[in-house]
């Protein structure tokens, strides 16, 4: 089976290097702190991602001089543009703040390294092909429905890094392109996250801010999800043309050893979901789960402990680029927070909404969230920062809290399909060995279609009093 391309395989001439892209995003963020005035809202607590208090924005003096080029902290009651030195210093800070997620991703890579070496993955893929006879009209809808359901109902995103190499291997075994395998996972996950029918990641934070019950209004979001997912399925099937000689379709039964390893993988995925929903597990517990699963797979495969450790380390190496990109994505947020310009951006845009029709205000809120998503890919941080300000402004224009949350979800989900500042998207691409510019060309038309449909959905939401 082909190795995952997280270490740089399959690069093509003219491909955009993801690390250079993140460095460019960081440099642009630093530049913004020199151009945009600084200001801040009061917050309900001292926590970094605590919700802001609407109507409390105040400008901060930001003297700019030669001293600003050097790193340093602003005096109390003032702001300071971010020093260009932060292009280096913010990376370790971003890595530190993302450490739990990074360790989880590395452990996931290690577990996958062990699993891949056993041949169970090849056997499982061959069995799946045999059962479906390789028919795309069966495989694609079933797989995308399953992946998207995990995303829209449970908020799963980073967990799908595990499945990207699997789907790429499946696509190549069927003679299809790597992009096809990647799209099956990524489009399904992104559409699911966009709708967030019951996703706790977004709704547990966003809905209480505007005083609506958590998970309420799911019927309309469910309709959006099913519509958008059907479009994404058709879009993925467009990429299902044969580009190489498919492997022979053989319906071979799994050996007891391969079956045991695949059952361990399935149990691991089930525990991810149960642990997250029932016991509040987070990245730390997920890391421990992947370590345990890797040990169990090593035992089930009859691999010596020392060899199993070597395979685990090799698998971790394949995820190093993905881990670095996630830390660099967080570094962009670190820079913008240090320059204290995020509140200014929200306040400036919010002031332009007053007096407009609610049918126009709802899509504008979505567009504001799309801009913010380029700057802050984190869903929870963006909800705490923007909804307390945009919610009351939307309400004054006649937009309900439920529709404001929907605008937030759609804006956040749409841009995270393409955002070059999204460390998770770049981690997905790194795991697949697909250049960003190639993904952009592939996904941009779908992004345009879903954006127009999202605007229409928000207008309908206002008209029906959602």
Coordinates of C-alpha atoms in Angstrom, one line a residue:
X1 CA 0.0 0.0 0.0
X2 CA 1.2 3.5 -0.7
X3 CA 2.6 5.4 2.3
X4 CA 0.8 8.6 3.4
X5 CA 2.3 11.6 1.9
X6 CA 2.7 13.7 4.9
X7 CA 6.4 13.9 4.5
X8 CA 6.2 15.6 1.1
X9 CA 5.6 12.9 -1.5
X10 CA 3.6 13.7 -4.6
X11 CA 4.7 17.4 -4.7
X12 CA 4.2 18.9 -8.2
X13 CA 5.9 21.8 -9.9
X14 CA 4.3 25.1 -8.9
X15 CA 2.7 23.7 -5.7
X16 CA 2.4 26.1 -2.8
X17 CA 4.4 25.0 0.2
X18 CA 2.0 24.9 3.2
X19 CA 4.7 26.1 5.7
X20 CA 5.5 29.1 3.5
X21 CA 1.8 29.8 3.2
X22 CA 1.5 29.9 7.0
X23 CA 4.5 32.1 7.3
X24 CA 2.9 34.5 4.8
X25 CA -0.3 34.5 6.8
X26 CA 1.6 35.3 9.9
X27 CA 3.5 38.1 8.2
X28 CA 0.2 39.5 7.0
X29 CA -1.3 39.3 10.5
X30 CA 1.7 41.3 11.9
X31 CA 1.2 43.9 9.2
X32 CA -2.5 44.3 10.1
X33 CA -1.5 45.1 13.7
X34 CA 0.5 48.1 12.3
X35 CA -2.4 49.3 10.1
X36 CA -5.6 48.6 12.0
X37 CA -6.3 50.6 15.2
X38 CA -6.4 48.6 18.4
X39 CA -9.3 48.3 20.8
X40 CA -11.0 45.9 23.2
X41 CA -14.3 44.8 24.7
X42 CA -14.8 43.9 28.3
X43 CA -15.2 40.2 28.8
X44 CA -17.3 38.2 31.3
X45 CA -14.2 36.7 32.8
X46 CA -10.4 36.8 32.6
X47 CA -10.2 33.7 30.3
X48 CA -8.8 34.2 26.9
X49 CA -11.9 32.9 25.1
X50 CA -14.5 34.3 27.5
X51 CA -17.4 36.0 25.7
X52 CA -17.2 39.7 25.2
X53 CA -19.7 42.2 26.6
X54 CA -21.6 44.0 23.8
X55 CA -21.4 47.8 24.0
X56 CA -18.2 47.9 26.0
X57 CA -15.7 48.5 23.1
X58 CA -13.1 51.2 23.6
X59 CA -10.2 52.3 21.5
X60 CA -6.7 51.9 22.9
X61 CA -3.8 54.3 22.2
X62 CA -1.2 52.6 20.1
X63 CA 2.0 54.8 19.8
X64 CA 4.1 53.6 16.8
X65 CA 7.8 54.3 16.8
X66 CA 11.1 52.6 16.3
X67 CA 10.7 50.9 19.6
X68 CA 7.7 49.0 18.2
X69 CA 10.0 47.0 15.9
X70 CA 11.5 45.4 19.0
X71 CA 9.5 42.7 20.9
X72 CA 7.8 44.0 24.1
X73 CA 4.6 44.3 26.0
X74 CA 2.3 47.4 25.9
X75 CA 1.9 49.4 29.1
X76 CA -1.5 49.0 30.9
X77 CA -4.3 50.8 29.0
X78 CA -2.3 50.9 25.7
X79 CA -1.7 48.7 22.7
X80 CA 1.4 48.0 20.7
X81 CA 1.9 46.8 17.1
X82 CA 3.3 43.3 16.9
X83 CA 7.1 43.2 16.3
X84 CA 8.3 41.5 13.1
X85 CA 10.3 39.3 15.5
X86 CA 6.9 37.6 16.2
X87 CA 7.3 35.8 12.9
X88 CA 9.6 33.5 14.8
X89 CA 8.5 33.8 18.5
X90 CA 4.8 33.2 17.8
X91 CA 5.4 29.8 16.3
X92 CA 6.6 28.1 19.6
X93 CA 3.7 29.9 21.4
X94 CA 1.3 28.5 18.9
X95 CA 2.7 25.1 19.2
X96 CA 2.5 25.3 23.0
X97 CA -1.1 26.4 22.9
X98 CA -1.9 23.6 20.5
X99 CA 0.1 21.0 22.4
X100 CA -2.8 18.7 23.4
X101 CA -4.1 18.5 19.8
X102 CA -0.6 18.1 18.4
X103 CA 0.2 15.2 20.7
X104 CA -3.1 13.6 19.7
X105 CA -2.3 13.9 16.0
X106 CA 1.2 12.4 16.5
X107 CA -0.2 9.5 18.5
X108 CA -2.8 9.0 15.7
X109 CA 0.0 8.8 13.2
X110 CA 1.8 6.3 15.3
X111 CA -1.2 4.1 15.6
X112 CA -1.8 4.2 11.9
X113 CA 1.9 3.4 11.3
X114 CA 1.4 0.1 13.2
X115 CA -1.9 -0.7 11.6
X116 CA -0.5 -0.1 8.1
X117 CA 2.4 -2.4 8.6
X118 CA 0.1 -5.4 9.4
X119 CA -1.6 -5.4 6.0
X120 CA -5.0 -5.3 7.7
X121 CA -5.8 -2.0 6.0
X122 CA -5.1 -3.5 2.5
X123 CA -7.2 -6.5 3.3
X124 CA -10.1 -4.4 4.7
X125 CA -10.1 -2.1 1.6
X126 CA -10.0 -5.1 -0.7
X127 CA -13.0 -6.6 1.2
X128 CA -14.9 -3.3 1.0
X129 CA -14.3 -3.2 -2.8
X130 CA -15.4 -6.8 -3.1
X131 CA -18.6 -6.2 -1.3
X132 CA -19.5 -3.2 -3.3
X133 CA -18.1 -4.6 -6.6
X134 CA -16.3 -1.2 -6.9
X135 CA -19.4 0.7 -7.8
X136 CA -18.9 4.4 -7.0
X137 CA -22.7 5.1 -6.8
X138 CA -22.8 2.8 -3.8
X139 CA -19.5 3.5 -2.1
X140 CA -19.5 7.3 -2.3
X141 CA -22.9 8.1 -0.8
X142 CA -22.5 5.5 2.0
X143 CA -19.0 6.7 3.0
X144 CA -19.8 10.4 2.7
X145 CA -23.0 10.0 4.7
X146 CA -21.1 8.2 7.5
X147 CA -18.3 10.7 7.6
X148 CA -20.5 13.7 7.4
X149 CA -22.8 12.4 10.1
X150 CA -19.9 12.2 12.5
X151 CA -19.0 15.8 11.8
X152 CA -22.5 17.3 11.9
X153 CA -23.9 15.4 14.9
X154 CA -20.7 14.9 17.0
X155 CA -18.4 17.7 15.8
X156 CA -15.6 15.3 14.6
X157 CA -12.9 16.9 12.4
X158 CA -9.4 16.2 13.6
X159 CA -10.3 12.5 14.0
X160 CA -10.7 12.2 10.2
X161 CA -6.9 12.5 9.7
X162 CA -7.0 8.8 10.5
X163 CA -9.2 8.1 7.5
X164 CA -7.6 10.3 4.8
X165 CA -4.8 7.7 4.0
X166 CA -7.4 5.0 4.1
X167 CA -9.6 6.7 1.5
X168 CA -6.7 7.6 -0.7
X169 CA -5.6 4.0 -0.7
X170 CA -9.1 2.9 -1.5
X171 CA -9.3 5.4 -4.4
X172 CA -5.9 4.3 -5.8
X173 CA -6.9 0.6 -5.6
X174 CA -10.0 1.5 -7.7
X175 CA -7.8 3.4 -10.2
X176 CA -9.1 6.8 -9.2
X177 CA -7.2 9.9 -8.2
X178 CA -5.8 10.9 -4.8
X179 CA -8.1 13.9 -5.0
X180 CA -11.1 11.7 -5.2
X181 CA -10.2 9.8 -2.1
X182 CA -9.4 13.0 -0.3
X183 CA -12.7 14.6 -1.4
X184 CA -14.8 11.8 0.0
X185 CA -13.5 12.5 3.5
X186 CA -12.9 16.2 3.4
X187 CA -16.1 17.4 1.6
X188 CA -18.2 15.2 3.8
X189 CA -16.6 16.4 7.0
X190 CA -16.6 20.1 6.0
X191 CA -20.3 20.0 4.9
X192 CA -21.2 18.3 8.1
X193 CA -19.4 20.9 10.2
X194 CA -20.9 23.7 8.2
X195 CA -24.5 22.6 9.1
X196 CA -23.6 21.5 12.7
X197 CA -27.0 19.9 13.2
X198 CA -26.1 18.9 16.8
X199 CA -22.3 19.6 16.9
X200 CA -21.4 20.3 20.5
X201 CA -18.2 22.1 19.5
X202 CA -20.1 25.0 18.0
X203 CA -23.6 24.9 19.5
X204 CA -22.6 24.5 23.2
X205 CA -20.9 27.9 23.0
X206 CA -22.8 29.8 20.3
X207 CA -26.4 29.2 21.3
X208 CA -26.3 30.1 25.0
X209 CA -24.7 33.5 24.1
X210 CA -27.9 34.5 22.2
X211 CA -30.2 32.8 24.8
X212 CA -31.6 30.0 22.8
X213 CA -31.7 26.4 24.0
X214 CA -28.7 24.3 23.0
X215 CA -29.4 22.1 20.0
X216 CA -32.7 23.9 19.3
X217 CA -33.6 24.7 15.7
X218 CA -32.0 21.4 14.4
X219 CA -34.8 20.8 11.9
X220 CA -33.8 23.6 9.6
X221 CA -30.1 22.8 10.0
X222 CA -30.9 19.2 9.2
X223 CA -32.5 20.2 5.9
X224 CA -29.5 22.4 5.0
X225 CA -27.1 19.5 5.8
X226 CA -29.0 16.9 3.7
X227 CA -29.2 19.4 0.7
X228 CA -25.6 20.4 0.9
X229 CA -24.4 16.8 1.4
X230 CA -26.3 15.6 -1.7
X231 CA -24.6 18.4 -3.7
X232 CA -21.2 17.4 -2.3
X233 CA -21.7 13.8 -3.2
X234 CA -22.5 14.7 -6.8
X235 CA -19.5 17.0 -6.8
X236 CA -17.2 14.2 -5.5
X237 CA -18.5 11.7 -8.1
X238 CA -17.4 14.1 -10.8
X239 CA -13.9 13.3 -9.8
X240 CA -14.5 9.5 -9.9
X241 CA -13.1 9.0 -13.4
X242 CA -10.6 6.2 -13.8
X243 CA -7.0 7.5 -14.1
X244 CA -5.1 4.3 -13.7
X245 CA -5.6 0.5 -14.1
X246 CA -7.8 -0.6 -11.2
X247 CA -6.7 -3.5 -9.0
X248 CA -8.7 -6.8 -9.7
X249 CA -11.9 -7.0 -7.7
X250 CA -11.6 -10.0 -5.4
X251 CA -14.1 -10.7 -2.6
X252 CA -11.6 -12.3 -0.2
X253 CA -12.5 -13.0 3.4
X254 CA -10.4 -11.4 6.1
X255 CA -7.9 -13.5 8.0
X256 CA -8.5 -13.8 11.8
X257 CA -5.5 -11.6 12.5
X258 CA -6.6 -8.9 10.0
X259 CA -10.1 -9.0 11.4
X260 CA -8.8 -8.5 14.9
X261 CA -6.8 -5.5 14.0
X262 CA -9.7 -3.9 12.1
X263 CA -12.0 -4.6 15.1
X264 CA -9.5 -2.8 17.3
X265 CA -9.5 0.2 14.9
X266 CA -13.3 0.2 14.9
X267 CA -13.5 0.0 18.7
X268 CA -11.1 2.9 18.9
X269 CA -13.3 5.0 16.7
X270 CA -16.4 4.0 18.7
X271 CA -14.6 4.9 22.0
X272 CA -13.6 8.3 20.5
X273 CA -17.3 9.1 20.0
X274 CA -18.5 7.6 23.3
X275 CA -15.7 9.1 25.4
X276 CA -16.3 12.6 23.9
X277 CA -20.1 12.6 24.4
X278 CA -20.5 10.6 27.6
X279 CA -17.3 11.3 29.5
X280 CA -16.1 14.6 28.2
X281 CA -12.9 13.2 26.8
X282 CA -10.5 15.6 25.0
X283 CA -7.2 15.5 23.2
X284 CA -5.3 14.1 26.2
X285 CA -7.6 11.1 26.6
X286 CA -7.6 10.6 22.8
X287 CA -3.8 10.5 22.8
X288 CA -3.9 7.8 25.5
X289 CA -6.5 5.9 23.5
X290 CA -4.4 5.8 20.3
X291 CA -1.4 4.7 22.3
X292 CA -3.4 1.8 23.8
X293 CA -4.8 0.9 20.4
X294 CA -1.3 0.8 18.8
X295 CA -0.1 -1.5 21.6
X296 CA -3.2 -3.8 21.1
X297 CA -2.6 -3.9 17.3
X298 CA 1.1 -4.8 17.9
X299 CA 0.0 -7.7 20.1
X300 CA -2.7 -8.9 17.8
X301 CA -0.4 -8.8 14.8
X302 CA 2.3 -10.8 16.6
X303 CA 4.9 -8.0 16.2
X304 CA 7.8 -7.8 18.7
X305 CA 7.5 -4.9 21.1
X306 CA 10.7 -3.2 19.8
X307 CA 9.5 -3.5 16.2
X308 CA 6.1 -2.1 17.2
X309 CA 7.8 0.9 18.8
X310 CA 9.8 1.6 15.7
X311 CA 6.7 1.4 13.5
X312 CA 4.9 3.8 15.9
X313 CA 7.7 6.3 15.7
X314 CA 7.7 6.1 11.9
X315 CA 4.0 6.8 11.9
X316 CA 4.5 9.8 14.1
X317 CA 7.1 11.2 11.7
X318 CA 4.5 11.1 8.9
X319 CA 2.3 13.5 10.9
X320 CA 5.0 16.0 11.9
X321 CA 4.2 18.4 9.1
X322 CA 0.5 18.3 10.0
X323 CA 1.3 19.0 13.7
X324 CA 3.6 21.9 12.7
X325 CA 0.9 23.5 10.5
X326 CA -1.7 23.3 13.3
X327 CA 0.7 25.1 15.6
X328 CA 1.4 27.8 13.0
X329 CA -2.3 28.3 12.4
X330 CA -2.7 29.0 16.1
X331 CA 0.3 31.4 15.8
X332 CA -1.7 33.6 13.5
X333 CA -4.4 33.9 16.2
X334 CA -1.7 34.7 18.8
X335 CA -0.4 37.6 16.7
X336 CA -3.8 39.1 16.2
X337 CA -4.7 38.8 19.9
X338 CA -1.4 40.4 20.9
X339 CA -2.0 43.3 18.5
X340 CA -5.6 43.7 19.9
X341 CA -7.2 44.4 16.6
X342 CA -9.9 41.6 16.5
X343 CA -12.4 43.6 18.5
X344 CA -11.8 46.6 16.3
X345 CA -12.6 44.6 13.2
X346 CA -15.8 43.3 14.6
X347 CA -16.9 46.7 16.0
X348 CA -16.2 48.5 12.7
X349 CA -18.2 46.0 10.6
X350 CA -21.0 45.9 13.1
X351 CA -21.5 49.6 12.9
X352 CA -22.3 49.3 9.2
X353 CA -25.2 46.9 9.8
X354 CA -27.5 49.3 11.7
X355 CA -30.7 50.3 9.8
X356 CA -30.6 47.5 7.2
X357 CA -33.4 45.1 6.5
X358 CA -33.1 41.8 8.4
X359 CA -33.2 39.9 5.1
X360 CA -29.9 41.6 4.3
X361 CA -28.5 41.7 7.8
X362 CA -28.4 37.9 8.2
X363 CA -26.2 37.3 5.1
X364 CA -24.0 40.2 6.1
X365 CA -23.4 38.5 9.5
X366 CA -22.4 35.4 7.7
X367 CA -20.0 37.4 5.5
X368 CA -18.5 39.0 8.6
X369 CA -18.0 35.5 10.1
X370 CA -16.3 34.4 6.9
X371 CA -13.8 37.2 7.2
X372 CA -13.2 36.4 10.8
X373 CA -12.7 32.7 10.0
X374 CA -9.7 33.7 7.8
X375 CA -8.2 35.4 10.9
X376 CA -9.4 32.9 13.6
X377 CA -10.0 29.4 12.4
X378 CA -10.9 28.3 15.9
X379 CA -14.7 27.9 16.1
X380 CA -15.0 28.3 19.9
X381 CA -12.7 31.4 20.0
X382 CA -14.6 33.0 17.1
X383 CA -18.0 32.4 18.7
X384 CA -16.9 33.9 22.0
X385 CA -15.5 36.9 20.2
X386 CA -18.2 37.7 17.6
X387 CA -21.6 36.5 18.6
X388 CA -21.9 38.6 21.8
X389 CA -21.5 41.7 19.5
X390 CA -23.3 40.6 16.4
X391 CA -26.2 38.9 18.2
X392 CA -27.6 42.1 19.7
X393 CA -27.0 44.1 16.5
X394 CA -28.9 41.4 14.5
X395 CA -31.7 41.3 17.1
X396 CA -32.1 45.1 16.8
X397 CA -32.5 44.6 13.0
X398 CA -35.0 41.8 13.4
X399 CA -32.7 38.8 13.1
X400 CA -33.4 36.1 15.7
X401 CA -30.7 34.6 17.8
X402 CA -31.2 31.3 16.1
X403 CA -30.6 32.8 12.7
X404 CA -27.5 34.6 14.0
X405 CA -26.1 31.3 15.2
X406 CA -26.9 29.8 11.8
X407 CA -25.1 32.7 10.0
X408 CA -22.1 32.0 12.3
X409 CA -22.1 28.3 11.5
X410 CA -22.4 28.8 7.7
X411 CA -19.7 31.5 7.5
X412 CA -17.4 29.5 9.7
X413 CA -17.9 26.2 7.8
X414 CA -17.7 27.7 4.3
X415 CA -14.4 29.4 4.8
X416 CA -12.8 26.5 6.6
X417 CA -13.3 24.5 3.3
X418 CA -10.7 26.7 1.7
X419 CA -9.0 29.0 4.3
X420 CA -5.2 29.0 3.8
X421 CA -4.9 30.0 7.5
X422 CA -6.7 26.9 8.7
X423 CA -4.0 24.7 10.2
X424 CA -6.4 21.7 10.2
X425 CA -7.2 22.0 6.5
X426 CA -3.5 22.2 5.7
X427 CA -2.9 19.2 8.0
X428 CA -5.5 17.3 6.0
X429 CA -3.7 18.3 2.8
X430 CA -0.3 17.4 4.2
X431 CA -1.6 13.9 5.2
X432 CA -2.9 13.4 1.7
X433 CA 0.1 14.8 -0.1
X434 CA -2.1 17.2 -2.1
X435 CA -0.9 20.8 -2.8
X436 CA -3.2 23.6 -1.5
X437 CA -3.5 25.3 -4.9
X438 CA -4.7 22.1 -6.4
X439 CA -7.3 21.7 -3.7
X440 CA -8.4 25.3 -4.1
X441 CA -9.0 24.8 -7.8
X442 CA -11.0 21.7 -7.1
X443 CA -13.1 23.0 -4.3
X444 CA -13.6 26.7 -5.3
X445 CA -16.7 26.0 -7.6
X446 CA -18.4 24.0 -4.8
X447 CA -17.5 26.8 -2.3
X448 CA -19.2 29.3 -4.6
X449 CA -22.4 27.2 -5.0
X450 CA -22.7 26.5 -1.3
X451 CA -22.1 30.2 -0.5
X452 CA -25.0 31.3 -2.7
X453 CA -27.2 28.6 -1.2
X454 CA -26.2 29.7 2.3
X455 CA -27.2 33.3 1.6
X456 CA -30.6 32.0 0.3
X457 CA -31.0 29.8 3.4
X458 CA -30.4 32.7 5.7
X459 CA -32.9 34.9 3.8
X460 CA -35.5 32.1 4.1
X461 CA -34.7 31.7 7.8
X462 CA -35.5 35.4 8.3
X463 CA -38.7 35.2 6.3
X464 CA -40.1 32.1 8.2
X465 CA -39.1 33.5 11.6
X466 CA -36.5 30.8 12.3

